Short mmCIF file of C-alpha atoms in Angstrom, two decimals:
data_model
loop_
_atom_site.label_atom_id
_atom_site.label_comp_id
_atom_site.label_asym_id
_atom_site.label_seq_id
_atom_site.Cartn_x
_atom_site.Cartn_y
_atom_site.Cartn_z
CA UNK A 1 0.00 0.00 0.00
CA UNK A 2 2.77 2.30 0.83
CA UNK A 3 4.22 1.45 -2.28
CA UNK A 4 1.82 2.24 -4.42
CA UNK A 5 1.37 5.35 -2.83
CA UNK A 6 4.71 6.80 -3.16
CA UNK A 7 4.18 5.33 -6.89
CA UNK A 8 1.12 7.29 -7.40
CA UNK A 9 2.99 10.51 -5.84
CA UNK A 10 5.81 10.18 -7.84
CA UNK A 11 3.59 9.70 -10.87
CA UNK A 12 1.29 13.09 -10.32
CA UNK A 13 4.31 14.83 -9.53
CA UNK A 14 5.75 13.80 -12.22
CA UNK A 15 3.01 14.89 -14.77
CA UNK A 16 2.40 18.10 -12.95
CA UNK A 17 6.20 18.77 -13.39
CA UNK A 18 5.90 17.83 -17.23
CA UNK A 19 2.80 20.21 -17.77
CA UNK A 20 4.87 23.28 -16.38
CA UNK A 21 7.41 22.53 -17.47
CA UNK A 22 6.41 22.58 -21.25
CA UNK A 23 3.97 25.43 -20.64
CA UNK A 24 7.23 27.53 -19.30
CA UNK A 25 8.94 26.19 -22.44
CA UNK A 26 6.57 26.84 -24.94
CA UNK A 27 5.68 30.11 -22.99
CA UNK A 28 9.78 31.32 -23.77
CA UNK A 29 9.57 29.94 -27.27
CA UNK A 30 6.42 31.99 -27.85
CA UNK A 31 7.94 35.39 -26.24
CA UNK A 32 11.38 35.04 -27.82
CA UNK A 33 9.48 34.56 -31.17
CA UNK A 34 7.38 37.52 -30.94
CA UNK A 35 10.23 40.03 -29.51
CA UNK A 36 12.21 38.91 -32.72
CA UNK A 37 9.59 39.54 -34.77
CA UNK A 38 9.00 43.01 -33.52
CA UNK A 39 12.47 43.87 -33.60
CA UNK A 40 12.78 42.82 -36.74
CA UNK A 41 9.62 44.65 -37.66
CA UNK A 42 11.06 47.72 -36.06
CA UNK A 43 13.91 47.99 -37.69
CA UNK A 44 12.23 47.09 -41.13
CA UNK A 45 9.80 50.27 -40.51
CA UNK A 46 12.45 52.53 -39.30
CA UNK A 47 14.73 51.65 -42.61
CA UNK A 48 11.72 52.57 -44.79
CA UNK A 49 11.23 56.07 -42.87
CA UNK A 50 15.11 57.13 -43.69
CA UNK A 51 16.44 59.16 -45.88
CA UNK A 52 17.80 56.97 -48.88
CA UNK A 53 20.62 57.57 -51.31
CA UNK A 54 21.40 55.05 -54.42
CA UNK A 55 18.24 53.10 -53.65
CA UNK A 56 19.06 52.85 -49.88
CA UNK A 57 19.31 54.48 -46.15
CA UNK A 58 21.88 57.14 -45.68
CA UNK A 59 22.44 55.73 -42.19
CA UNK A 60 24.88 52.31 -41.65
CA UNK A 61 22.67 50.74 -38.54
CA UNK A 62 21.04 48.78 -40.94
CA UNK A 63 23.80 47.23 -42.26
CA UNK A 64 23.96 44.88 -39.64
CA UNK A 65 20.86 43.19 -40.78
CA UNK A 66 19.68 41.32 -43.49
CA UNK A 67 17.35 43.83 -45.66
CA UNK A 68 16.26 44.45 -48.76
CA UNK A 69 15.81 47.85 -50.51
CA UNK A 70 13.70 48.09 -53.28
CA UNK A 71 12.09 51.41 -55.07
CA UNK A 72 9.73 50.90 -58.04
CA UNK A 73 8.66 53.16 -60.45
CA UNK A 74 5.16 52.81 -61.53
CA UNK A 75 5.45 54.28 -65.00
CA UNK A 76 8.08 52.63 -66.33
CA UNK A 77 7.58 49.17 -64.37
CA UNK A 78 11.41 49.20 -63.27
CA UNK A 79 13.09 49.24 -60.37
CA UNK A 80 15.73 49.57 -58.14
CA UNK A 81 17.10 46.80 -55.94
CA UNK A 82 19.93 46.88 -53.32
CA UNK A 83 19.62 43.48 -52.32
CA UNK A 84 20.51 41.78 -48.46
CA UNK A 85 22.97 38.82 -48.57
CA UNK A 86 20.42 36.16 -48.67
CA UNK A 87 18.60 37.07 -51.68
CA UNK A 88 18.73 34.26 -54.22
CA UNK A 89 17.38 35.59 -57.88
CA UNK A 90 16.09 39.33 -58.92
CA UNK A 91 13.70 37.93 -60.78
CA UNK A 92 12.08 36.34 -58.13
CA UNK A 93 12.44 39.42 -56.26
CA UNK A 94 11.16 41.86 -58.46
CA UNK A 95 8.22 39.50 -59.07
CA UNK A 96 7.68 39.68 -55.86
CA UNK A 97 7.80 43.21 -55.11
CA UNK A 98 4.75 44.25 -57.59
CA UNK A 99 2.92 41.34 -56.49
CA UNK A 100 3.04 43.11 -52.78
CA UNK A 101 2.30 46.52 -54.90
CA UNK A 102 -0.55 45.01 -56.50
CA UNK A 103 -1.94 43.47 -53.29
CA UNK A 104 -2.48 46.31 -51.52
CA UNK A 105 -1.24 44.82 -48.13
CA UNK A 106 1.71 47.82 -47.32
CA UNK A 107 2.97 45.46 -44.06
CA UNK A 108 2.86 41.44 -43.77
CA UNK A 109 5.35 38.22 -44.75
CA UNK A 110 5.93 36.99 -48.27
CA UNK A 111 8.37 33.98 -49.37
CA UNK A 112 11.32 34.81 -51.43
CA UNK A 113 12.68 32.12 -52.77
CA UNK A 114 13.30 29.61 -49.79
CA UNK A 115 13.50 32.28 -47.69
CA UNK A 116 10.69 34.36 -45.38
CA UNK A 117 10.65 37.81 -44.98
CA UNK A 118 9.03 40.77 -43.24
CA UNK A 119 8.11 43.55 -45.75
CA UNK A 120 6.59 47.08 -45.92
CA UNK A 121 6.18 49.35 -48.67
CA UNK A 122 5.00 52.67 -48.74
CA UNK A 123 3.88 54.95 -51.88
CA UNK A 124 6.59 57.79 -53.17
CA UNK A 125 6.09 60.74 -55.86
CA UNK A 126 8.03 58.80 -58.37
CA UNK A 127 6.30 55.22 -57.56
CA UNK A 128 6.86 52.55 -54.41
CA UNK A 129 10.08 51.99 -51.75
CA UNK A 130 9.98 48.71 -49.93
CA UNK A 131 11.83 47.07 -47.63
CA UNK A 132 11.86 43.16 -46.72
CA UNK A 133 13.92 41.74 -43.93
CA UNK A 134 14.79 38.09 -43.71
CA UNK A 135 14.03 36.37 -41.16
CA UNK A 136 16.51 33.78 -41.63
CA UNK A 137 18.46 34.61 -38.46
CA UNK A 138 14.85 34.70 -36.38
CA UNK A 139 14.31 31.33 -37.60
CA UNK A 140 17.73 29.98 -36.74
CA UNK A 141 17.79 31.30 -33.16
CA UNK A 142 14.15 29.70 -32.68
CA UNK A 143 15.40 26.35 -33.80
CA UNK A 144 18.34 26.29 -31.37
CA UNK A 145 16.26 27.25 -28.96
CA UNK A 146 14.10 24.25 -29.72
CA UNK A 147 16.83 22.03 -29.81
CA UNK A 148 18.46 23.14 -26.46
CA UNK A 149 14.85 22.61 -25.10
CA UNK A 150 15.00 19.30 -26.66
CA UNK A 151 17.99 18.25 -24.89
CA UNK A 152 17.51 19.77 -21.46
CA UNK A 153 14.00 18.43 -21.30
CA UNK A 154 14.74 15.01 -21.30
CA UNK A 155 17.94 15.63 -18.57
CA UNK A 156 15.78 18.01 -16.29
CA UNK A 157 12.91 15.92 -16.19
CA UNK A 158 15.60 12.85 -15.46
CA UNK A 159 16.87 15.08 -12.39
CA UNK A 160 13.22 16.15 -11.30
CA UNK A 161 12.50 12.23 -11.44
CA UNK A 162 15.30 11.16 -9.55
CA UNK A 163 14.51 14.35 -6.79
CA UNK A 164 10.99 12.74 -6.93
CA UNK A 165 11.49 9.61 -5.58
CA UNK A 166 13.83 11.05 -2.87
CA UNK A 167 11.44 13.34 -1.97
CA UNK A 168 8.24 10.72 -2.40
CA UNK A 169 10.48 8.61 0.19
CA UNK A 170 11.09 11.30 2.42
CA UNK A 171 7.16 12.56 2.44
CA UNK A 172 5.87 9.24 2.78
CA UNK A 173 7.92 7.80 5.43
CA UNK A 174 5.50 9.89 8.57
CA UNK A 175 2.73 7.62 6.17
CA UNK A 176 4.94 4.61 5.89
CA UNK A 177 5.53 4.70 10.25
CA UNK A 178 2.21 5.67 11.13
CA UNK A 179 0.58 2.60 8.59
CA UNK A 180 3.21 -0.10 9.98
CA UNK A 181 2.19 1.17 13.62
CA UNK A 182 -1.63 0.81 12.58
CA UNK A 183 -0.92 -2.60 11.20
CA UNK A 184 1.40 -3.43 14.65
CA UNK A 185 -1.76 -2.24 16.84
CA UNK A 186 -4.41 -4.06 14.73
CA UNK A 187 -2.21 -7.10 15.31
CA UNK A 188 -1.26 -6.57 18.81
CA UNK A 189 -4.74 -5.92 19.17
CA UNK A 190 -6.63 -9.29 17.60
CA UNK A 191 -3.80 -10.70 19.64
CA UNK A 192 -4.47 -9.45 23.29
CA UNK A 193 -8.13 -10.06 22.46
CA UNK A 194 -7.78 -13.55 21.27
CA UNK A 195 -6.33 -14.81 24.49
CA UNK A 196 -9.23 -14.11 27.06
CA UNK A 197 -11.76 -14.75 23.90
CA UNK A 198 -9.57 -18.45 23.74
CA UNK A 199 -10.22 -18.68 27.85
CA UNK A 200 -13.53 -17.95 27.34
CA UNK A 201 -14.74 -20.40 24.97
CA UNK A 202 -12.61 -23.31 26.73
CA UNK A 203 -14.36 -22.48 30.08
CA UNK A 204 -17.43 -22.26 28.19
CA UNK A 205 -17.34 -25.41 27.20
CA UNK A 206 -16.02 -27.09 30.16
CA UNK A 207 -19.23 -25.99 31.83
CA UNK A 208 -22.11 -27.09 28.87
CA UNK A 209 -20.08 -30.60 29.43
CA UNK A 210 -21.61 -30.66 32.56
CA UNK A 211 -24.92 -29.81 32.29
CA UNK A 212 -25.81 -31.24 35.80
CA UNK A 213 -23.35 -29.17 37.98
CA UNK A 214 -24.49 -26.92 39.96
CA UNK A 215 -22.99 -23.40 39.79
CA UNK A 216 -21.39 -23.73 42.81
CA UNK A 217 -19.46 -26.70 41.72
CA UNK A 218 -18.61 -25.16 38.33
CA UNK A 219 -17.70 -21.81 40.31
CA UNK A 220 -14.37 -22.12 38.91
CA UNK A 221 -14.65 -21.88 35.67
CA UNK A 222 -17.67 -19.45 35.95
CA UNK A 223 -14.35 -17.32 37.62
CA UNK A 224 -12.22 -17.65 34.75
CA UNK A 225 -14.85 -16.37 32.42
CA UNK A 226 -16.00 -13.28 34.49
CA UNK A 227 -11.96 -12.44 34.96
CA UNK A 228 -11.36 -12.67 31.57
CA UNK A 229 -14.47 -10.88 30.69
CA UNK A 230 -13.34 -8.07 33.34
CA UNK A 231 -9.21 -8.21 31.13
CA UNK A 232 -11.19 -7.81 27.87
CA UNK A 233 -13.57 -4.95 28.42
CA UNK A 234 -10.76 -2.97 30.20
CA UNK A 235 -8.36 -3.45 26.91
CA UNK A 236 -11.54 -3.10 24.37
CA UNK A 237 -12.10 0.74 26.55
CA UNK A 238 -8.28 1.61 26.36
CA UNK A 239 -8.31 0.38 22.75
CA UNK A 240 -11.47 2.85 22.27
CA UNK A 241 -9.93 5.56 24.23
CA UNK A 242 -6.24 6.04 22.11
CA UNK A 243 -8.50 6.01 18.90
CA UNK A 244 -10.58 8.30 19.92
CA UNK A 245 -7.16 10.15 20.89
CA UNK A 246 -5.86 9.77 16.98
CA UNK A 247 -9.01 10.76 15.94
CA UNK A 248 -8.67 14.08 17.89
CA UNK A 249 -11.93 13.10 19.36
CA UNK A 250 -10.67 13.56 22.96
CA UNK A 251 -10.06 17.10 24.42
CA UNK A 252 -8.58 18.59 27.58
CA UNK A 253 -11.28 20.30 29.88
CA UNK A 254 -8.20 22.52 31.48
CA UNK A 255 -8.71 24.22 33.98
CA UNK A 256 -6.21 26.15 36.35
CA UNK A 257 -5.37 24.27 39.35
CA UNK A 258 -3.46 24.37 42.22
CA UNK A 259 -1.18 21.71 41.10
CA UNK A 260 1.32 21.45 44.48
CA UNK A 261 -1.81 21.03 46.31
CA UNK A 262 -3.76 18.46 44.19
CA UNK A 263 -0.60 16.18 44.25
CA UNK A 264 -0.36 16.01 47.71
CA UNK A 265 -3.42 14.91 48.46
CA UNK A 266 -3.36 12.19 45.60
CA UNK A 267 0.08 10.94 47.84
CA UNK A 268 -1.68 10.91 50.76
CA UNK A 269 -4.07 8.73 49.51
CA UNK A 270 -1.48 6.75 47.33
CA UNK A 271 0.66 6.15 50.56
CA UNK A 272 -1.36 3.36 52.02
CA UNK A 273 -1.63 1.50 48.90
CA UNK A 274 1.95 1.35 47.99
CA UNK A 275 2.73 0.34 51.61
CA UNK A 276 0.57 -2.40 51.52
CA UNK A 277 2.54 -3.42 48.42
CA UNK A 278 5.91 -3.42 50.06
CA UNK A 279 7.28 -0.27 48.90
CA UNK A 280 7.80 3.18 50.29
CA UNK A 281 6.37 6.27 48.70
CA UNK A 282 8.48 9.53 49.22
CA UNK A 283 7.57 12.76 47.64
CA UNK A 284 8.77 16.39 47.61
CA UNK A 285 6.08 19.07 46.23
CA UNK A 286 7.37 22.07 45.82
CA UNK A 287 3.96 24.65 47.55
CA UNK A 288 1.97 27.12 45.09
CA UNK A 289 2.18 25.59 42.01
CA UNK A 290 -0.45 25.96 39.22
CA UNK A 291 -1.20 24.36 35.88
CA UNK A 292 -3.96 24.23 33.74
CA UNK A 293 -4.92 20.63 33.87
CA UNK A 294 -7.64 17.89 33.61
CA UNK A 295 -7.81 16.95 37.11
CA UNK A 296 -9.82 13.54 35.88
CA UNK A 297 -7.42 12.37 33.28
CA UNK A 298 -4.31 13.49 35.03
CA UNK A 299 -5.40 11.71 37.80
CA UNK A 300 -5.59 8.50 35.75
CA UNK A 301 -1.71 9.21 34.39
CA UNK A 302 -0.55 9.45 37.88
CA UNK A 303 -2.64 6.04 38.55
CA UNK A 304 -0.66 4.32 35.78
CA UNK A 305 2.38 5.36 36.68
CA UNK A 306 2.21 4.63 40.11
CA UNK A 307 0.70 0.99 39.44
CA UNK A 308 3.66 0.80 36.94
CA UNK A 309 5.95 1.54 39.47
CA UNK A 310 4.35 -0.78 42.22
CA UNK A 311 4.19 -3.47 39.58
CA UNK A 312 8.09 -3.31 38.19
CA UNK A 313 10.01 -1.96 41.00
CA UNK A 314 12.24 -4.15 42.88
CA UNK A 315 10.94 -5.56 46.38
CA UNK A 316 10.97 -3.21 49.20
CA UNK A 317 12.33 -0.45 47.53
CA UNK A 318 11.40 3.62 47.69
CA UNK A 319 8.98 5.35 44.88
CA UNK A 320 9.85 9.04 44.71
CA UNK A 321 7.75 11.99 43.70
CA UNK A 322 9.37 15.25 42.82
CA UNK A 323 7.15 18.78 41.56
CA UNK A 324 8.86 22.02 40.83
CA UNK A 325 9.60 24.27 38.42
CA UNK A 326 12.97 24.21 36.50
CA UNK A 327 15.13 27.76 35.93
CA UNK A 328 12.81 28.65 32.51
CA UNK A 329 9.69 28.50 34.73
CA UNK A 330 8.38 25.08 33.49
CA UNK A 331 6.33 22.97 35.35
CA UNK A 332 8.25 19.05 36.00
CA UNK A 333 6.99 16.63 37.24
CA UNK A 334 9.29 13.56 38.06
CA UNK A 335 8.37 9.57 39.47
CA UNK A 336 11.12 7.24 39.89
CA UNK A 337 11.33 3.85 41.20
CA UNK A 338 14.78 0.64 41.03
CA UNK A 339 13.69 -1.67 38.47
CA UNK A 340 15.65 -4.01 36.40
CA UNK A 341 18.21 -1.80 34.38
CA UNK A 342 16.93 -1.09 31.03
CA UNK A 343 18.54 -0.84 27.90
CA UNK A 344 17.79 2.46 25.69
CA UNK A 345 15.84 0.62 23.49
CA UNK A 346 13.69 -0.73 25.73
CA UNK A 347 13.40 2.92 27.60
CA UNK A 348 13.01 4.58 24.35
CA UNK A 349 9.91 2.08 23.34
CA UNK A 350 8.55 2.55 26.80
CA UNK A 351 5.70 4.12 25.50
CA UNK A 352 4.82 1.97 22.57
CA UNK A 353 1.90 0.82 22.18
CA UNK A 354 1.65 -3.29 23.28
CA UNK A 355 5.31 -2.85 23.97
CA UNK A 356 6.54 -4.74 27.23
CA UNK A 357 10.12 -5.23 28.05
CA UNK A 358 9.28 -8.68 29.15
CA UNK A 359 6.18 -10.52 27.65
CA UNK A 360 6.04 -13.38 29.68
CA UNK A 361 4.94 -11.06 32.72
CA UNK A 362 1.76 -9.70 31.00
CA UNK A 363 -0.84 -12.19 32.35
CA UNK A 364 0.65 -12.18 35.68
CA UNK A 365 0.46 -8.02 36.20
CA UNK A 366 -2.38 -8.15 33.66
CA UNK A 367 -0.66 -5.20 31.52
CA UNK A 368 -1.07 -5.22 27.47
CA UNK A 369 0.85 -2.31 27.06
CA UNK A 370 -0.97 0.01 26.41
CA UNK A 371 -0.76 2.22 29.77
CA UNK A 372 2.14 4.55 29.62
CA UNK A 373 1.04 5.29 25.68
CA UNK A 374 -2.33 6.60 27.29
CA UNK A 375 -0.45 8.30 29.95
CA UNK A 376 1.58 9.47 26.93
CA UNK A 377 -1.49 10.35 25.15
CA UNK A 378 -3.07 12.40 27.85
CA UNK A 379 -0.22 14.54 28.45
CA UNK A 380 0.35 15.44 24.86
CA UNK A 381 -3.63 16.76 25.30
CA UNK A 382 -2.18 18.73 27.88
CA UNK A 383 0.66 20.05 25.44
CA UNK A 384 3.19 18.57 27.52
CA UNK A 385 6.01 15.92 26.89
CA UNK A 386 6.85 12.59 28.98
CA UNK A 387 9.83 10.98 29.17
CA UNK A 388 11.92 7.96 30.47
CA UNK A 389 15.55 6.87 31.52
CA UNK A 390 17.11 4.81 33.58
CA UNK A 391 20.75 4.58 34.63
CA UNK A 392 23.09 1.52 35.07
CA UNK A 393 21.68 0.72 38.29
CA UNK A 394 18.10 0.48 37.38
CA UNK A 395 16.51 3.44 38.11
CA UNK A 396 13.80 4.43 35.93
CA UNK A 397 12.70 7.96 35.77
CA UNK A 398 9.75 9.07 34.09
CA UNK A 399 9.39 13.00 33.70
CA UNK A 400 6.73 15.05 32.50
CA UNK A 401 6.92 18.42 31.37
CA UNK A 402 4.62 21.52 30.88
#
């Protein structure tokens, strides 16, 4: 899918890169064909208004180009020719000439020969002066130009093909990540729900194969099924919740809060639970701290970190709370607990969905992964960022910042 995607990207880029780029070509060719033809229009004109001498201007800035000079006399038929370098034949030419006369048309193009000219004539006391400039050297510059379009098109639209792809692989690589992490979480997700769905049907059946128990003596199974009824609804809501999250369907209802206060009484009531675990809770709030914050979703970050911590630290250890505010005035919050050292890929995936730095311990804490990328979740609503490390010796810090 990505593939073809990047194909079809390249592909209308490519086209729309093709259209302009002959419309800027043929736009040049046209423009450089008309300002030769008015320059060589000009100078035809401004030759006929001179003074002439011996059938020609007096002046020698017409030398330079390729004209002309004809005066006919209209009693006698005759005429005078002082004839440009690529005149071939005065027959032809003075054929020519009083078939322009006889038109009537005093400004146009005629053929000479093989050759195309500009002309203009206008009527003297003595008969008709005309001028006719080739346009032999228009023609020759539009070709080149033609031909150097010829053979840069090809090579630039090589180049823009080649910056194409690059950039096609560049643009599509947020697409590429965020389609491999959609098909990771569809597939982490049938996963995780096809284990309790498994225990489920098994302890369905054990029960219809005995019909005649009572429920008291098929109480165990009965267990199994509400537990892994209890696993599955709780993943199917945190499922629902982070796509609701990447649908932007979830929103912060901040509010301003006093922040040092809030926490302490959350530790308070923390304190009991993670003594009863076998852990001791210290934490340091620094007083008179505010934040604009959704007390009911921050509340559940602190709940998964904490459990996190209770679940993963090593026995009998201390969890530590820190709050205060750093020397650019931001708000940090920081929970740390000894754990198994980590390696930085493992810390830097913390947050992954379905990721778990040991698999095997999933049914026994009853984790699937997915709660430090809500916590994750619900303090990017916040506009804040969460982090982990953890040193040599194993302890983990997560911080969050606002």
């Amino acid at each position: 899918m990505v593939k073809r995607l990047q194909r079809r990207f390249v592909m209308i880029n490519m086209t729309i890169l093709t259209l302009v780029m002959c419309a800027v070509f043929c736009g040049v060719y046209l423009m450089m064909a008309r300002s030769e033809q008015k320059e060589l229009q000009r100078v035809v004109h401004q030759a006929l208004a001179a003074s002439w001498t011996d059938g020609k201007p007096v002046a020698e800035q017409y030398q330079m180009y390729d004209l002309v000079y004809l005066t006919l006399y209209s009693d006698t038929r005759e005429m005078m020719v002082a004839a440009g370098s690529s005149v071939q034949g005065l027959e032809t030419v003075t054929a020519t000439a009083w078939r322009l006369i006889d038109s009537g048309e005093p400004i146009g193009k005629t053929l000479v020969g093989d050759g195309s000219y500009y002309y203009e004539y206008r009527s003297t006391q003595d008969g008709h002066r005309l001028v006719m400039g080739s346009r032999a050297a228009e023609q020759d510059i539009l070709r080149r130009l033609s031909r150097n379009f010829r053979r840069i098109g090809p090579a630039a639209l090589i180049g823009l093909l080649i910056i194409s792809i690059l950039l096609a692989r560049w643009e599509i690589r947020p697409i590429a990540a965020a389609w491999e992490t959609q098909r990771n979480f569809v597939s982490d997700a049938s996963h995780e729900l096809k284990t309790p769905l498994a225990v489920i049907a098994t302890n369905t059946d054990l029960v219809l194969a005995n019909p005649d128990s009572t429920i008291a003596q098929q109480r165990r199974w009965l267990d199994y099924m509400k537990d892994e009824t209890v696993r599955m609804s709780r993943l199917v809501a945190n499922l629902l919740f982070i796509a609701k999250v990447d649908a932007h369907e979830i929103k912060a209802a901040r509010a301003e809060v006093d922040f040092s206060a809030w926490l302490e009484e959350l530790c308070m009531e923390y304190e009991t639970e993670v003594f009863e675990a076998g852990y001791l809770l210290d934490y340091q709030i620094a007083p008179h701290i505010t934040e604009q914050l959704d007390q009911e979703k921050m509340r559940r970050v602190l709940d998964i970190l904490l459990d996190n911590a209770v679940q993963y630290s090593t026995p009998k250890t201390e969890i530590r709370i820190r709050l205060f505010q750093d020397k650019l005035g931001r708000v940090c919050f920081l929970m740390s607990n000894q754990t198994e050292p980590l390696t930085k890929e493992h810390t830097a995936r913390l947050f992954d969905r379905f990721y778990r730095v040991d698999r095997s311990r999933a049914r026994n804490t009853g984790g699937y992964g997915l709660g430090l990328n809500i916590a994750k979740c619900i303090v990017e609503l916040h506009e804040g960022t969460i982090s982990a490390s953890c040193d040599e010796t194993g302890k983990l810090v997560i911080s969050i910042i606002f």
